[in-house]
Protein backbone atom coordinates (compact mmCIF):
# COMPACT_ATOMS: atom_id res chain seq x y z
CA MET A 1 117.77 -22.17 -66.18
CA LEU A 2 118.07 -25.81 -64.79
CA THR A 3 115.54 -28.49 -65.15
CA VAL A 4 115.07 -31.61 -63.15
CA SER A 5 112.45 -33.74 -63.53
CA TYR A 6 111.49 -37.79 -63.14
CA PRO A 7 109.55 -40.12 -64.84
CA GLY A 8 106.45 -41.90 -63.97
CA VAL A 9 105.31 -45.30 -62.91
CA SER A 10 104.24 -47.36 -65.78
CA GLY A 11 100.79 -48.39 -65.71
CA VAL A 12 100.02 -45.63 -63.58
CA ASP A 13 98.21 -41.93 -65.02
CA THR A 14 101.09 -39.52 -64.73
CA GLU A 15 101.29 -35.66 -65.24
CA GLU A 16 104.00 -33.46 -65.71
CA VAL A 17 104.54 -30.56 -63.30
CA SER A 18 107.18 -27.94 -63.64
CA VAL A 19 106.92 -24.43 -61.01
CA ASN A 20 109.19 -22.05 -60.62
CA GLU A 21 111.12 -21.85 -57.09
CA GLY A 22 108.17 -19.74 -54.60
CA ASP A 23 105.29 -21.00 -56.39
CA SER A 24 102.30 -22.45 -54.82
CA VAL A 25 100.92 -25.49 -56.58
CA THR A 26 97.05 -27.36 -55.79
CA LEU A 27 97.31 -30.64 -56.46
CA ASN A 28 94.33 -32.14 -58.03
CA THR A 29 91.98 -34.77 -56.92
CA SER A 30 89.16 -34.74 -59.31
CA VAL A 31 86.96 -35.92 -56.11
CA GLN A 32 84.49 -34.89 -54.30
CA THR A 33 84.08 -36.88 -51.86
CA ASN A 34 81.09 -38.31 -50.46
CA HIS A 35 83.00 -39.04 -46.92
CA GLN A 36 83.38 -43.21 -47.69
CA GLU A 37 86.63 -42.35 -49.57
CA ASP A 38 90.50 -42.93 -48.34
CA ILE A 39 92.64 -40.36 -49.57
CA LYS A 40 96.40 -40.66 -49.39
CA TRP A 41 99.38 -38.25 -50.69
CA TYR A 42 103.04 -39.84 -50.93
CA PHE A 43 105.97 -37.56 -52.26
CA ASN A 44 108.60 -39.99 -53.14
CA ASN A 45 107.11 -43.58 -51.79
CA THR A 46 106.79 -40.81 -47.49
CA LEU A 47 103.32 -40.85 -46.68
CA ILE A 48 103.12 -36.74 -46.34
CA ALA A 49 99.12 -36.36 -46.64
CA HIS A 50 95.87 -38.19 -45.09
CA ILE A 51 92.33 -38.11 -44.96
CA ASN A 52 90.10 -40.51 -44.86
CA GLY A 53 86.47 -41.40 -44.89
CA SER A 54 84.98 -40.29 -41.65
CA LEU A 55 86.67 -37.18 -41.42
CA SER A 56 88.68 -38.40 -38.07
CA LYS A 57 91.72 -38.19 -39.10
CA VAL A 58 93.02 -35.10 -41.70
CA CYS A 59 96.88 -35.46 -41.10
CA THR A 60 99.64 -33.25 -43.11
CA ASP A 61 103.08 -33.94 -43.36
CA VAL A 62 104.88 -33.92 -39.42
CA GLN A 63 101.34 -35.57 -38.19
CA CYS A 64 100.97 -38.68 -40.59
CA ASP A 65 105.22 -39.15 -39.88
CA GLU A 66 106.98 -37.83 -36.48
CA VAL A 67 110.08 -37.91 -38.44
CA ASN A 68 109.51 -36.35 -41.18
CA GLU A 69 109.57 -32.57 -40.88
CA ARG A 70 109.70 -31.99 -45.36
CA PHE A 71 107.43 -29.52 -45.94
CA ARG A 72 107.27 -27.38 -42.73
CA ASP A 73 104.13 -26.25 -42.42
CA ARG A 74 103.62 -25.63 -46.63
CA LEU A 75 101.52 -28.52 -47.15
CA LYS A 76 97.20 -28.18 -47.34
CA LEU A 77 94.82 -30.66 -47.28
CA ASP A 78 90.91 -29.57 -48.96
CA PRO A 79 88.69 -31.45 -46.65
CA GLN A 80 85.95 -31.68 -49.78
CA THR A 81 88.20 -32.72 -52.85
CA GLY A 82 91.53 -33.71 -50.48
CA SER A 83 93.27 -31.66 -53.47
CA LEU A 84 96.37 -31.16 -52.34
CA THR A 85 98.80 -27.76 -51.91
CA ILE A 86 102.35 -27.12 -51.69
CA THR A 87 103.68 -23.28 -51.02
CA ASN A 88 106.07 -22.07 -50.81
CA ILE A 89 107.85 -24.59 -53.71
CA THR A 90 111.57 -24.81 -52.72
CA ASP A 91 114.66 -26.59 -55.32
CA THR A 92 114.85 -29.83 -52.73
CA ASP A 93 110.41 -30.45 -53.56
CA PHE A 94 110.71 -31.34 -57.11
CA GLY A 95 110.07 -35.48 -57.20
CA ASP A 96 107.36 -37.42 -57.97
CA TYR A 97 103.40 -36.60 -55.87
CA GLU A 98 101.95 -39.62 -55.66
CA LEU A 99 97.52 -39.77 -55.32
CA LYS A 100 96.13 -43.11 -54.53
CA ILE A 101 91.90 -43.52 -53.71
CA PHE A 102 90.54 -46.04 -51.89
CA SER A 103 86.56 -46.64 -51.67
CA SER A 104 84.19 -49.54 -51.31
CA SER A 105 83.65 -50.56 -55.10
CA SER A 106 87.35 -49.13 -56.11
CA ASP A 107 90.73 -46.99 -56.34
CA SER A 108 92.43 -45.39 -58.13
CA GLU A 109 95.73 -44.12 -58.68
CA LYS A 110 98.16 -41.25 -60.36
CA ILE A 111 100.92 -39.44 -59.92
CA PHE A 112 102.22 -36.68 -60.01
CA SER A 113 105.88 -35.41 -61.99
CA VAL A 114 106.47 -32.37 -60.34
CA SER A 115 109.65 -30.48 -61.60
CA VAL A 116 110.94 -26.68 -59.75
CA ASN A 117 112.98 -24.25 -62.19
CA GLY A 118 115.47 -21.82 -60.25
CA VAL A 119 114.50 -18.45 -60.08
CA SER A 120 116.94 -15.63 -59.22
CA ALA A 121 116.19 -12.71 -56.93
CA ALA A 122 115.91 -10.10 -59.97
CA GLU A 123 112.86 -11.98 -61.62
CA ARG A 124 111.30 -12.47 -58.46
CA ASP A 125 111.25 -8.20 -57.50
CA GLU A 126 112.16 -5.98 -59.52
CA VAL A 127 113.39 -2.18 -59.44
CA LYS A 128 111.48 0.37 -61.11
CA THR A 129 113.36 4.16 -60.89
CA VAL A 130 110.98 6.53 -63.40
CA LYS A 131 111.04 10.43 -63.56
CA GLU A 132 107.58 12.15 -62.18
CA GLY A 133 105.40 11.92 -65.73
CA GLU A 134 107.15 9.95 -67.76
CA SER A 135 105.23 6.21 -68.08
CA VAL A 136 106.21 3.23 -66.64
CA THR A 137 105.76 -1.24 -67.96
CA LEU A 138 105.41 -3.36 -65.57
CA ASP A 139 105.57 -6.88 -67.03
CA SER A 140 104.26 -9.71 -66.89
CA ALA A 141 106.67 -11.83 -68.68
CA ILE A 142 104.16 -14.15 -69.65
CA THR A 143 101.94 -15.00 -72.45
CA LYS A 144 97.87 -15.05 -70.91
CA LYS A 145 95.90 -18.59 -71.57
CA GLN A 146 92.56 -18.44 -71.36
CA ASN A 147 91.55 -19.98 -67.91
CA ASP A 148 94.63 -17.98 -66.24
CA VAL A 149 93.74 -14.67 -63.55
CA MET A 150 96.02 -12.41 -63.37
CA THR A 151 95.69 -9.85 -59.81
CA TRP A 152 97.79 -6.46 -59.48
CA TYR A 153 98.32 -5.10 -56.26
CA PHE A 154 99.85 -1.53 -55.04
CA ASN A 155 100.50 -1.63 -51.32
CA GLU A 156 98.13 -4.93 -51.11
CA ILE A 157 95.24 -2.79 -52.73
CA VAL A 158 93.37 -4.32 -55.15
CA ILE A 159 93.76 -2.20 -58.13
CA SER A 160 93.35 -4.07 -61.39
CA GLU A 161 92.01 -7.57 -62.03
CA ILE A 162 92.29 -10.09 -65.27
CA THR A 163 88.82 -13.44 -65.31
CA GLY A 164 88.97 -14.65 -68.83
CA ASP A 165 88.83 -12.80 -71.39
CA GLN A 166 87.03 -9.43 -68.87
CA SER A 167 89.31 -7.13 -66.57
CA LYS A 168 88.96 -4.38 -64.29
CA ILE A 169 90.12 -1.44 -63.23
CA CYS A 170 89.84 0.16 -60.16
CA THR A 171 86.69 -0.89 -58.93
CA ASP A 172 86.84 1.26 -55.41
CA VAL A 173 87.21 4.48 -55.11
CA GLN A 174 89.96 4.72 -53.68
CA CYS A 175 91.72 3.13 -56.41
CA GLU A 176 90.25 5.37 -58.31
CA GLU A 177 91.50 8.80 -56.72
CA ARG A 178 94.61 7.47 -57.25
CA PHE A 179 95.03 6.37 -60.68
CA ARG A 180 91.30 8.00 -62.53
CA ASP A 181 92.70 6.89 -66.22
CA ARG A 182 96.54 5.95 -65.46
CA LEU A 183 96.52 2.74 -65.45
CA LYS A 184 96.85 0.90 -68.65
CA LEU A 185 95.61 -2.96 -68.60
CA ASP A 186 97.98 -5.31 -71.65
CA ASN A 187 95.59 -8.30 -71.92
CA GLN A 188 97.71 -10.50 -73.54
CA THR A 189 99.97 -10.69 -71.12
CA GLY A 190 98.71 -8.34 -68.07
CA SER A 191 101.62 -6.39 -68.32
CA LEU A 192 100.86 -3.09 -66.38
CA THR A 193 101.04 0.64 -67.75
CA ILE A 194 101.40 3.59 -65.60
CA MET A 195 101.10 6.40 -67.21
CA ASN A 196 102.06 9.92 -66.37
CA THR A 197 103.67 9.24 -63.31
CA ARG A 198 103.44 10.81 -59.91
CA ASN A 199 105.37 10.45 -56.47
CA THR A 200 102.94 8.99 -54.69
CA ASP A 201 102.24 6.16 -57.11
CA SER A 202 106.06 4.82 -55.21
CA GLY A 203 105.75 1.82 -53.34
CA GLU A 204 105.39 -2.08 -54.54
CA TYR A 205 102.79 -3.60 -56.83
CA LYS A 206 101.98 -6.99 -56.59
CA LEU A 207 101.00 -9.45 -59.84
CA LYS A 208 99.44 -12.51 -58.47
CA ILE A 209 98.89 -14.97 -61.20
CA ILE A 210 96.73 -18.01 -61.16
CA LEU A 211 97.69 -20.55 -63.62
CA ASN A 212 95.12 -23.60 -64.14
CA ASN A 213 95.44 -26.94 -65.17
CA ASN A 214 92.34 -30.06 -65.32
CA SER A 215 94.72 -31.81 -62.95
CA PHE A 216 96.52 -28.81 -61.04
CA SER A 217 96.89 -25.23 -60.60
CA ILE A 218 100.26 -22.97 -59.88
CA THR A 219 100.16 -19.61 -58.06
CA ARG A 220 102.73 -17.26 -58.75
CA VAL A 221 103.24 -14.05 -57.55
CA LYS A 222 105.82 -11.02 -59.18
CA ARG A 223 106.73 -8.31 -57.32
CA PHE A 224 108.20 -4.52 -58.73
CA ASN A 225 109.52 -1.39 -56.05
CA VAL A 226 108.29 1.29 -58.07
CA THR A 227 110.01 4.28 -57.02
CA VAL A 228 109.13 7.70 -59.07
CA THR A 229 111.64 10.93 -58.41
CA GLY A 230 111.57 14.34 -59.02
CA VAL A 231 108.84 16.21 -57.31
CA SER A 232 108.43 19.91 -58.40
CA GLY A 233 108.94 22.47 -55.78
CA VAL A 234 110.58 20.36 -53.51
CA ASP A 235 115.09 19.56 -54.22
CA THR A 236 115.30 15.45 -54.50
CA GLU A 237 118.09 13.67 -54.55
CA GLU A 238 118.27 10.35 -55.76
CA VAL A 239 120.03 7.11 -54.25
CA SER A 240 121.24 3.63 -55.59
CA LEU A 241 121.27 1.42 -52.63
CA ASN A 242 122.45 -2.42 -53.02
CA GLU A 243 121.23 -4.30 -50.43
CA GLY A 244 123.32 -5.35 -47.31
CA ASP A 245 124.72 -1.48 -47.03
CA SER A 246 124.47 0.61 -44.56
CA VAL A 247 123.20 4.61 -45.58
CA THR A 248 123.65 7.99 -43.90
CA LEU A 249 121.28 10.48 -45.03
CA ASN A 250 122.95 14.38 -44.12
CA THR A 251 121.26 16.90 -43.21
CA SER A 252 124.03 19.75 -44.25
CA VAL A 253 123.43 21.49 -40.41
CA GLN A 254 124.58 21.73 -37.44
CA THR A 255 122.08 21.77 -34.86
CA ASN A 256 122.10 24.69 -32.62
CA HIS A 257 119.41 23.16 -30.38
CA GLN A 258 116.96 25.54 -31.77
CA GLU A 259 116.16 22.78 -34.82
CA ASP A 260 113.12 20.40 -34.62
CA ILE A 261 114.05 17.80 -37.04
CA LYS A 262 112.06 15.32 -38.41
CA TRP A 263 112.29 12.12 -41.09
CA TYR A 264 109.49 10.28 -42.43
CA PHE A 265 109.47 7.39 -44.96
CA ASN A 266 106.41 7.43 -47.67
CA ASN A 267 104.44 9.84 -45.25
CA THR A 268 105.04 7.69 -41.79
CA LEU A 269 107.56 9.59 -39.39
CA ILE A 270 110.13 7.38 -38.78
CA ALA A 271 112.67 9.73 -36.72
CA HIS A 272 112.19 12.91 -34.64
CA ILE A 273 114.44 14.87 -33.02
CA ASN A 274 113.75 18.45 -31.59
CA GLY A 275 115.48 21.20 -30.69
CA SER A 276 115.98 20.92 -26.79
CA LEU A 277 116.72 16.91 -27.37
CA SER A 278 114.13 16.33 -25.18
CA LYS A 279 112.51 13.87 -27.64
CA ILE A 280 114.39 11.82 -29.87
CA CYS A 281 112.52 8.48 -31.60
CA THR A 282 112.91 6.77 -33.94
CA ASP A 283 110.86 4.05 -35.93
CA VAL A 284 108.34 2.52 -33.01
CA GLN A 285 109.82 5.29 -30.40
CA CYS A 286 107.18 7.54 -33.35
CA ASP A 287 104.93 5.24 -34.03
CA GLU A 288 104.12 2.75 -31.40
CA GLY A 289 101.66 0.89 -34.94
CA ASN A 290 105.22 0.96 -37.31
CA GLU A 291 108.25 -1.52 -36.50
CA ARG A 292 109.36 -1.93 -40.14
CA PHE A 293 113.27 -1.01 -39.70
CA ARG A 294 113.29 -3.13 -36.46
CA ASP A 295 116.65 -0.80 -34.68
CA ARG A 296 118.01 0.21 -38.32
CA LEU A 297 117.78 3.48 -37.63
CA LYS A 298 120.09 6.08 -36.55
CA LEU A 299 120.15 9.43 -35.64
CA ASP A 300 123.78 11.80 -35.18
CA PRO A 301 122.18 14.03 -32.06
CA GLN A 302 124.67 16.57 -33.27
CA THR A 303 122.91 17.17 -37.28
CA GLY A 304 120.22 14.91 -36.99
CA SER A 305 120.63 12.57 -39.84
CA LEU A 306 119.42 9.75 -40.73
CA THR A 307 121.12 6.31 -40.55
CA ILE A 308 119.88 3.02 -41.46
CA THR A 309 121.85 0.52 -41.67
CA ASN A 310 121.37 -3.53 -43.44
CA ILE A 311 119.47 -2.03 -45.99
CA THR A 312 116.51 -4.43 -47.62
CA ASP A 313 114.49 -5.11 -50.62
CA THR A 314 111.89 -2.87 -48.78
CA ASP A 315 114.06 0.06 -47.67
CA PHE A 316 112.96 1.76 -51.16
CA GLY A 317 110.86 5.23 -51.38
CA ASP A 318 111.12 7.97 -50.49
CA TYR A 319 112.99 9.60 -47.06
CA GLU A 320 111.42 12.97 -46.35
CA LEU A 321 113.22 15.39 -44.53
CA LYS A 322 111.52 18.73 -42.97
CA ILE A 323 114.26 21.40 -40.62
CA PHE A 324 112.00 23.80 -38.48
CA SER A 325 113.47 26.56 -37.25
CA SER A 326 112.53 29.89 -35.34
CA SER A 327 113.05 31.68 -38.94
CA SER A 328 113.07 29.29 -41.49
CA SER A 329 111.77 26.00 -42.22
CA SER A 330 113.03 23.68 -45.13
CA GLU A 331 112.64 20.67 -46.95
CA LYS A 332 113.98 17.33 -48.37
CA ILE A 333 113.29 14.68 -50.47
CA PHE A 334 116.16 11.15 -50.44
CA SER A 335 114.38 9.17 -53.17
CA VAL A 336 115.98 5.83 -52.66
CA SER A 337 116.18 2.81 -54.66
CA VAL A 338 117.55 -0.44 -53.53
CA ASN A 339 118.89 -3.16 -56.07
CA GLY A 340 119.70 -7.20 -55.50
CA VAL A 341 122.91 -8.30 -55.11
CA SER A 342 122.95 -12.51 -54.65
CA ALA A 343 125.08 -13.68 -51.92
CA ALA A 344 128.17 -15.05 -54.61
CA GLU A 345 128.50 -10.74 -56.01
CA ARG A 346 128.38 -10.29 -52.47
CA ASP A 347 130.82 -13.24 -51.04
CA GLU A 348 132.87 -14.32 -53.14
CA VAL A 349 135.18 -17.20 -52.50
CA LYS A 350 138.75 -17.74 -54.17
CA THR A 351 140.76 -20.66 -54.46
CA VAL A 352 144.86 -20.58 -54.78
CA LYS A 353 147.93 -22.49 -55.40
CA GLU A 354 150.67 -21.50 -52.70
CA GLY A 355 152.96 -19.59 -54.63
CA GLU A 356 150.68 -18.13 -56.98
CA THR A 357 148.55 -14.88 -57.30
CA VAL A 358 145.48 -13.88 -56.47
CA THR A 359 143.69 -10.01 -57.09
CA LEU A 360 139.98 -10.44 -55.04
CA ASP A 361 138.50 -7.51 -57.18
CA SER A 362 136.00 -4.22 -55.02
CA ALA A 363 133.69 -4.42 -58.56
CA ILE A 364 133.74 -0.58 -59.22
CA THR A 365 135.71 2.62 -59.80
CA LYS A 366 137.17 4.78 -57.00
CA LYS A 367 135.96 7.87 -56.68
CA GLN A 368 138.65 10.91 -54.97
CA ASN A 369 136.20 11.42 -51.44
CA ASP A 370 135.70 6.86 -51.53
CA ALA A 371 137.36 5.69 -48.34
CA MET A 372 138.60 2.56 -48.99
CA THR A 373 139.72 -0.49 -46.21
CA TRP A 374 141.11 -4.02 -46.58
CA TYR A 375 140.95 -6.20 -43.84
CA PHE A 376 142.21 -9.86 -43.23
CA ASN A 377 140.38 -12.19 -40.34
CA GLU A 378 139.05 -8.18 -38.87
CA ILE A 379 142.97 -7.58 -38.52
CA LEU A 380 143.05 -3.59 -40.29
CA ILE A 381 145.33 -4.02 -43.96
CA THR A 382 145.20 -1.88 -46.21
CA GLU A 383 144.10 1.80 -46.51
CA ILE A 384 142.52 4.09 -49.40
CA THR A 385 141.74 7.67 -48.30
CA GLY A 386 141.33 10.11 -51.65
CA ASP A 387 145.27 9.48 -53.25
CA GLN A 388 146.98 8.34 -50.14
CA SER A 389 147.19 5.17 -49.43
CA LYS A 390 148.63 3.13 -46.90
CA ILE A 391 150.13 -0.89 -46.51
CA CYS A 392 150.20 -2.67 -43.18
CA THR A 393 151.50 -0.34 -41.46
CA ASP A 394 151.40 -2.14 -37.76
CA VAL A 395 154.39 -4.72 -37.16
CA GLN A 396 152.56 -7.87 -37.10
CA CYS A 397 151.15 -7.40 -40.87
CA ASP A 398 154.11 -6.29 -42.24
CA GLU A 399 155.53 -9.39 -41.44
CA ARG A 400 152.47 -11.17 -42.46
CA PHE A 401 152.58 -9.12 -45.89
CA ARG A 402 156.00 -8.17 -46.37
CA ASP A 403 156.31 -6.57 -50.18
CA ARG A 404 152.98 -9.02 -51.45
CA LEU A 405 150.18 -7.28 -51.49
CA LYS A 406 149.65 -3.93 -54.44
CA LEU A 407 146.35 -2.40 -54.27
CA ASP A 408 144.65 -1.08 -57.36
CA HIS A 409 144.46 2.62 -56.62
CA GLN A 410 141.92 3.60 -59.50
CA THR A 411 139.21 0.43 -58.01
CA GLY A 412 140.68 0.33 -54.81
CA SER A 413 140.82 -3.80 -55.95
CA LEU A 414 143.98 -6.13 -53.39
CA THR A 415 146.13 -8.27 -54.86
CA ILE A 416 148.11 -10.73 -53.06
CA THR A 417 150.99 -12.46 -54.55
CA ASN A 418 153.82 -15.40 -53.82
CA THR A 419 150.61 -15.98 -51.89
CA ARG A 420 151.16 -19.40 -48.54
CA THR A 421 148.88 -21.05 -46.41
CA THR A 422 148.79 -18.54 -44.12
CA ASP A 423 147.17 -16.23 -46.30
CA SER A 424 144.38 -18.22 -45.77
CA GLY A 425 140.67 -17.02 -44.06
CA GLU A 426 138.54 -13.49 -44.67
CA TYR A 427 138.80 -10.32 -46.54
CA LYS A 428 136.99 -7.87 -45.89
CA LEU A 429 136.30 -4.70 -48.02
CA LYS A 430 134.30 -1.86 -46.05
CA ILE A 431 133.60 1.17 -48.78
CA ILE A 432 132.69 4.70 -47.38
CA ILE A 433 131.39 6.29 -50.64
CA ASN A 434 130.99 9.57 -50.02
CA ASN A 435 128.41 12.19 -51.72
CA SER A 436 128.13 16.18 -50.24
CA SER A 437 123.98 14.62 -49.40
CA PHE A 438 124.77 11.33 -48.00
CA SER A 439 127.38 8.53 -47.92
CA ILE A 440 127.22 4.46 -48.43
CA THR A 441 129.47 2.02 -47.07
CA ARG A 442 128.83 -1.24 -48.57
CA VAL A 443 131.13 -4.43 -47.55
CA LYS A 444 132.45 -7.53 -49.62
CA ARG A 445 133.44 -10.49 -48.75
CA PHE A 446 136.15 -12.64 -49.81
CA LYS A 447 136.80 -16.67 -48.26
CA VAL A 448 140.73 -17.98 -49.63
CA THR A 449 142.04 -20.48 -49.51
CA VAL A 450 145.69 -21.07 -50.39
CA ASP A 451 146.18 -25.17 -51.02
CA SER A 452 149.25 -26.49 -49.99
CA ASP A 453 151.15 -27.98 -53.27
CA LEU A 454 153.16 -30.99 -51.02
CA SER A 455 154.31 -34.45 -52.22
CA SER A 456 153.41 -37.68 -51.60
CA GLY A 457 156.22 -38.00 -50.15
CA ALA A 458 156.02 -34.61 -47.91
CA VAL A 459 152.09 -35.72 -47.15
CA ALA A 460 153.72 -38.89 -46.28
CA GLY A 461 156.55 -37.66 -43.23
CA ILE A 462 154.39 -35.41 -41.71
CA VAL A 463 151.71 -38.72 -41.10
CA VAL A 464 154.78 -40.66 -39.14
CA VAL A 465 156.24 -37.41 -37.27
CA VAL A 466 152.62 -36.21 -35.90
CA LEU A 467 152.66 -40.39 -35.40
CA LEU A 468 156.12 -40.33 -33.75
CA VAL A 469 155.07 -37.11 -31.14
CA PHE A 470 152.02 -39.35 -29.54
CA ALA A 471 154.58 -42.11 -28.93
CA ALA A 472 157.11 -39.83 -27.77
CA ALA A 473 155.64 -39.04 -24.56
CA ALA A 474 156.90 -42.80 -23.23
CA ALA A 475 160.52 -41.71 -24.47
CA VAL A 476 163.89 -42.80 -22.62
CA GLY A 477 166.85 -41.10 -24.35
CA VAL A 478 167.72 -39.51 -27.45
CA THR A 479 169.15 -40.07 -30.31
CA CYS A 480 170.91 -36.93 -31.27
CA TYR A 481 173.99 -34.76 -33.16
CA ARG A 482 176.55 -32.48 -31.42
CA ARG A 483 177.31 -29.51 -33.72
CA ARG A 484 181.31 -31.16 -35.02
CA SER A 485 181.29 -34.92 -33.67
CA HIS A 486 178.08 -36.86 -35.02
CA THR A 487 177.83 -39.21 -32.16
CA ALA A 488 174.71 -40.18 -30.57
CA VAL A 489 174.78 -39.03 -26.45
CA PRO A 490 172.17 -39.58 -23.38
CA GLN A 491 168.61 -37.38 -22.68
CA ASN A 492 171.00 -35.29 -19.88
CA TYR A 493 173.06 -34.09 -22.06
CA LEU A 494 171.54 -33.08 -25.02
CA PRO A 495 173.62 -30.08 -26.85
CA LEU A 496 171.31 -27.35 -28.25
CA TYR A 497 172.27 -28.23 -32.15
CA CYS A 498 170.31 -31.40 -32.62
CA SER A 499 167.29 -31.40 -35.84
CA ILE A 500 164.94 -34.23 -36.89
CA PHE A 501 164.13 -35.09 -39.65
CA LEU A 502 161.48 -36.58 -41.74
CA CYS A 503 161.76 -40.31 -42.38
CA GLY A 504 161.39 -41.14 -46.06
CA ALA A 505 161.23 -37.72 -47.13
CA ASP A 506 163.47 -35.87 -49.74
CA LEU A 507 165.60 -32.86 -48.15
CA ALA A 508 164.21 -30.39 -50.11
CA ASP A 509 160.45 -32.04 -49.03
CA VAL A 510 162.04 -31.09 -45.31
CA ASP A 511 163.19 -27.47 -45.44
CA ARG A 512 159.66 -26.83 -47.10
CA ILE A 513 157.53 -28.57 -44.26
CA CYS A 514 159.74 -26.85 -42.20
CA LEU A 515 159.50 -30.17 -39.21
CA HIS A 516 161.43 -29.61 -36.73
CA LEU A 517 161.45 -31.20 -33.67
CA LEU A 518 164.32 -30.31 -32.16
CA VAL A 519 166.65 -26.90 -31.32
CA ILE A 520 168.67 -26.68 -34.48
CA ASN A 521 171.73 -25.38 -35.21
CA TYR A 522 170.57 -22.88 -38.11
CA ASN A 523 174.14 -23.11 -40.07
CA TYR A 524 174.51 -26.25 -40.15
CA ILE A 525 170.99 -26.95 -41.39
CA ASN A 526 171.84 -24.17 -44.32
CA SER A 527 174.93 -26.19 -45.22
CA CYS A 528 173.23 -29.93 -45.75
CA ARG A 529 170.16 -27.06 -47.70
CA LYS A 530 172.85 -25.58 -49.98
CA LYS A 531 174.82 -29.43 -50.45
CA PRO A 532 172.04 -31.63 -49.65
CA SER A 533 174.21 -34.73 -50.81
CA ASN A 534 176.73 -34.16 -48.30
CA LYS A 535 178.38 -37.36 -46.57
CA SER A 536 177.23 -35.84 -43.62
CA CYS A 537 173.76 -35.06 -43.91
CA LYS A 538 172.97 -38.16 -45.32
CA GLU A 539 174.68 -39.85 -42.50
CA ALA A 540 172.59 -37.32 -39.93
CA GLN A 541 169.65 -38.11 -42.26
CA GLN A 542 169.82 -42.16 -42.13
CA GLY A 543 170.75 -41.88 -38.18
CA PHE A 544 167.55 -39.85 -37.06
CA CYS A 545 165.40 -41.96 -38.94
CA SER A 546 166.37 -44.89 -37.82
CA MET A 547 165.84 -43.60 -33.99
CA GLY A 548 163.38 -45.60 -31.26
CA SER A 549 163.02 -43.03 -29.32
CA PHE A 550 163.30 -39.44 -28.62
CA SER A 551 161.99 -36.30 -27.22
CA PRO A 552 159.96 -33.55 -29.01
CA ALA A 553 161.32 -30.30 -29.22
CA PRO A 554 158.73 -27.05 -30.54
CA CYS A 555 158.40 -27.05 -34.54
CA PHE A 556 159.88 -24.11 -35.76
CA PRO A 557 160.55 -23.12 -39.71
CA LEU A 558 164.27 -23.74 -41.24
CA MET A 559 164.23 -19.90 -42.97
């Protein structure tokens, strides 16, 4: 974890403040305004907040400076004290915050030197899964100080609080009924333990920490997504997902238009298909007050199976399936947990030199029923289904990657051998993890760049040829060599056996970068490539490089 800080200005009182990404911080003026002071805040010498004595001008950020939108509604000024609050700290907010107070009797100045610590998503938002009846501890990861205040919330309802040496647990009736005698607080750390867990304990637990100092205060929030599995008497399936996945929860039935199928998420109806198919709804269609999934739910009209696309970290919890028919009814719970995934894990970047080998790692072990498909710039290139695999089944793929792709049947990882610059692009791996009760679709992307290993002479040659191509529009004639007699001919007698070589590059470089501006004689050039010291080849190269003008033709590689 990297912490960056700046020293204060010599002769000015400086306070060092260390915050985490996502924190909010209040920088105190330590004064009560009597409406005579003029208070200004500067960030790295730019005015960001101002309150004057008569209160006729109170501004923050863009209000003070129309060009400056750095903090975008993240600054707040206390009209009573002039203290400055910065919310949702980012890694670009580090630096010096300078406070200047002007009054009729005196002026004062102070600097808050703020450093920002990077925090991963996993540190801010933890996922906990526990079996019903077991205990789970939600760790604050800090040691509480005397003046700190710590508050725990369950689904935005206060359940416990520590202020100084005093602690309170479940002060309202609703909390008491839910957690009676099952919550325990550690007064040294503020960590919360839930004992004898129940299915109804599943949900989001939020810890709000206020770290108080004489000159500033920091507000920090940490979240825990808790799932309690194993409901007595009801079939429960555990489903572990990654952020960004799509999942299909199967009903394992074929509807005969007699069933009434309902899906609930944490006891809220989110999807419904009835026997006559006259009512099919998902999310907000079922409940006008509920827009949690925002067009991310799909119902299969043949089976009633539910698909949730683009899973987020708020989608964890219990998905309850209820099927009603004239003869019977059934119930099943899918207990879903969601793992945070960093952008680097979802989208990898690979750089390799031309001719080298690169492996794109799936990062999983393939199971028998899984299906894995690789795409290059959205074109299918390989596929594994069960024990069967296919590589380049179409002509375009076969021409591009002929005999250069290898698949690992245990992991699905893809290796590209003898790479070329034309292999640069986006490779996408689509994984379908099949289970009898559910299926997960996971996508991983690789941005691959193959760097050309051209010599400086070849690069110089490319530049020369490009300039000559633009100049060729005014060309009057062309110098060309016949297949047998190497004599210049007029443009209107241009034969089909001509070639332009790069000036300043040896024949090996010419061969590698494939810049031929006129139709070539394959056999002739091939013989020159094998014997570049051949006198006629040298004469041809010298002749073409001394041309004053020529007419260009399409470039294509020498095979």
